[in-house]
Amino acid sequence: MKNPEIASIFFKMADILEMQNVQWKPVAYRKAARAIGELSEDVEEIYKKGGLKALKEIPGVGINIANKIAEFIENGKVREYEKLKKSIPAGLSSLLEVPGLGPKKAMLLYKKLKIKNVQDLEKAALEHRISKLPLFREKTEENILKGLDIYKKGRERVLLAYAMPIAEEIKTALEKKAERVEIAGSLRRMRDTVKDIDILAVSSKPLEVIQIFVSLPFVKSVIAKGETKSSVLLSNSMQADLRVVPLKSFGAAMQYFTGSKDHNIELRKIAIAKGLKLSEYGLFRKERQVAGKTEEEVYNALGLSYIEPELRENTGEIEAALKGKLPLLVSVADIKGDLHCHSAYSDGDNTIEEMALAAKKRGYEYICISDHSKSEHIANGLSEQMLFKKIEEVKRVNKKLKGIRVLCGSEVNILEDGSLDYSDEILKKLDVVVASVHSKFRMPKEEITARLVKAISNPYVHILGHPTSRHFGKREEMGIDMEALMNAAKKYNVALEINSAPARMDLRDAYVKKAVEKGVKISVNTDAHSTDELKFMEYGIGVARRGWCSKNDVINTYSLKEFMKFLKK
Ligand code: DGT
Ligand code: CA
Ligand code: ZN
């Protein structure tokens, strides 16, 4: 699968062009890069089957970019990218990945202070050399240091949605030889970010499975290769670990390598108290194995009911399992609709009808198209006039399509004072209103909380979109008084969103758990900007499950009829 590599090249080309003050091209390259990065089909397959013509069908890909994709598939490189790289000092483009540092400032820092990479930048900021430059202030220096923190954190861990497809590809490759292959570690627990990829396989011929693993096309180097385990470095710089175990230990090994570490430590204590010994090889009484072939067996032998991987964080799941009081977790199959999606009316790639058909294909009963509101200029927010046009379009699509109901919504900006971007007269005409913050993220805690509470007290608001506005690698979450916000959400019967966009995953798991405890409703949405992105639901559901959500806690598990009742609150 060459998609991630190609996307990364286009992102880098955009960065370099932007540093050189080239207009338009950076936007075009980024758009194509995003589309390719999110594509579920392999671009190489697309090209082999349909040539340049098929590549041009990808959103944002014109003939120029299609040629470059073809070039990469044929020759393994893009000449123009190689040329661009030589046109700036090595490392300089990495500066652009530091939040808050634009191309102009980066170029200036290079010219005045010879800052060529992230290390130089950190050193200069710590030595206060940046604030002494004309045009730079102390505040800029502070912001650069904050940006560096976020940059570094973003590098240590990888987004779940980025790592999962790679893990699945490894799994599929190994399944050709092994009897069974499963993804373990934090990926199986659906953590929003992961450090590495942990894979477990069952085989009586471990060496053959390991040979396939180390020979995968996207393995850059082999870190270790033993009789039953191996570690490799992938071309995207992630590490992947494989362990091959015999069938009789598979459950115990799955349990052990799924973690979390804290969960495992607690389990081992329970085993010891029962005179047993728990390891990745099995559960033993003296030398005799009493459990280990399946995970259920291990949990049951310890006196616990089976614990779903997403709950294994030692945050109360073991006590609940001892009492048989674990929740029955919501699953993707329970979802009846997506309530936050964008169409070409604002900044999405697809028409309302295309989005509706894609939702129907997923087995949904309804989909809400919630395009941006008028002040969201960069995302082509809708004027009132356009919104009226959209309402008519939704009516037309509903008349035409059977088996899916399109709801007309909006993702309405929450303005600085907590008021909304459309008047109540307008909001009244919409089926679903998602209210979100898209600007002025940094405010004192009381002010931001008051702003959100005011927004959700509006009787026409149904959902608070991406409540904390965090964005991995870009922005920390807003400092909110969660207790107060959740009390208000409960009082006004507004659902808090779990936004499944890979870099958001917002609300996060710990807050979701708190919301569920308080009886606050949750809505798991994808914020899809294309039909393809509806697939992100899987990751949002992962967060919901990590937050102990049952089906009833999530409003978009309701049937259309029940959901319409909720809307009339
Ligand atoms: P990550 O990789 O940081 O996203 O999170 P994990 O949970 O995947 O951590 P990782 O890859 O270091 O280890 C995979 C699993 O192996 C972990 O979830 C539990 C188990 N494990 C690793 N080290 C230890 C340990 O020292 N003690 C115990 N009991 N289990 C461990
Ligand atoms: Ca791991
Ligand atoms: Zn938004």
PDB file of N, CA and C and ligand atoms in Angstrom, residues 340 342 372 411 413 436-438 465-466 497 499 504 527 529, ligand 3:
ATOM      1  N   HIS A 340     -23.133  14.078  12.163  1.00  0.00           N
ATOM      2  CA  HIS A 340     -22.253  15.212  11.884  1.00  0.00           C
ATOM      3  C   HIS A 340     -21.405  14.866  10.655  1.00  0.00           C
ATOM      4  N   HIS A 342     -20.278  16.536   6.510  1.00  0.00           N
ATOM      5  CA  HIS A 342     -20.261  17.717   5.644  1.00  0.00           C
ATOM      6  C   HIS A 342     -20.488  17.304   4.187  1.00  0.00           C
ATOM      7  N   HIS A 372     -21.040  23.705   7.660  1.00  0.00           N
ATOM      8  CA  HIS A 372     -20.619  24.828   8.506  1.00  0.00           C
ATOM      9  C   HIS A 372     -21.553  26.037   8.372  1.00  0.00           C
ATOM     10  N   GLU A 411     -23.530  22.547  11.449  1.00  0.00           N
ATOM     11  CA  GLU A 411     -22.549  22.637  12.523  1.00  0.00           C
ATOM     12  C   GLU A 411     -22.365  24.131  12.737  1.00  0.00           C
ATOM     13  N   ASN A 413     -21.291  27.562  14.425  1.00  0.00           N
ATOM     14  CA  ASN A 413     -20.204  28.098  15.254  1.00  0.00           C
ATOM     15  C   ASN A 413     -20.738  28.673  16.564  1.00  0.00           C
ATOM     16  N   SER A 436     -20.503  23.991  17.697  1.00  0.00           N
ATOM     17  CA  SER A 436     -19.071  23.720  17.893  1.00  0.00           C
ATOM     18  C   SER A 436     -18.259  25.002  17.981  1.00  0.00           C
ATOM     19  N   VAL A 437     -17.125  24.896  18.674  1.00  0.00           N
ATOM     20  CA  VAL A 437     -16.167  26.008  18.729  1.00  0.00           C
ATOM     21  C   VAL A 437     -15.138  25.818  17.622  1.00  0.00           C
ATOM     22  N   HIS A 438     -14.922  26.860  16.821  1.00  0.00           N
ATOM     23  CA  HIS A 438     -13.907  26.801  15.769  1.00  0.00           C
ATOM     24  C   HIS A 438     -12.928  27.969  15.836  1.00  0.00           C
ATOM     25  N   GLY A 465     -20.602  19.733  19.506  1.00  0.00           N
ATOM     26  CA  GLY A 465     -19.605  19.090  18.633  1.00  0.00           C
ATOM     27  C   GLY A 465     -18.201  19.189  19.207  1.00  0.00           C
ATOM     28  N   HIS A 466     -17.392  18.160  18.955  1.00  0.00           N
ATOM     29  CA  HIS A 466     -16.004  18.074  19.474  1.00  0.00           C
ATOM     30  C   HIS A 466     -15.789  19.000  20.678  1.00  0.00           C
ATOM     31  N   GLU A 497     -20.687  15.195  21.915  1.00  0.00           N
ATOM     32  CA  GLU A 497     -20.212  14.405  20.773  1.00  0.00           C
ATOM     33  C   GLU A 497     -18.917  13.673  21.088  1.00  0.00           C
ATOM     34  N   ASN A 499     -16.325  12.921  18.565  1.00  0.00           N
ATOM     35  CA  ASN A 499     -15.988  13.193  17.181  1.00  0.00           C
ATOM     36  C   ASN A 499     -14.897  12.203  16.775  1.00  0.00           C
ATOM     37  N   ARG A 504      -8.894  14.158  16.154  1.00  0.00           N
ATOM     38  CA  ARG A 504      -9.692  14.756  17.232  1.00  0.00           C
ATOM     39  C   ARG A 504      -9.986  13.733  18.335  1.00  0.00           C
ATOM     40  N   ASP A 527     -17.874  13.355  11.526  1.00  0.00           N
ATOM     41  CA  ASP A 527     -17.409  14.638  10.979  1.00  0.00           C
ATOM     42  C   ASP A 527     -16.857  14.391   9.570  1.00  0.00           C
ATOM     43  N   HIS A 529     -15.944  14.367   5.814  1.00  0.00           N
ATOM     44  CA  HIS A 529     -15.933  15.358   4.741  1.00  0.00           C
ATOM     45  C   HIS A 529     -15.967  14.667   3.375  1.00  0.00           C
TER      46      HIS A 529
HETATM   47 ZN    ZN B   3     -16.091  21.189  13.567  1.00  0.00          ZN
END
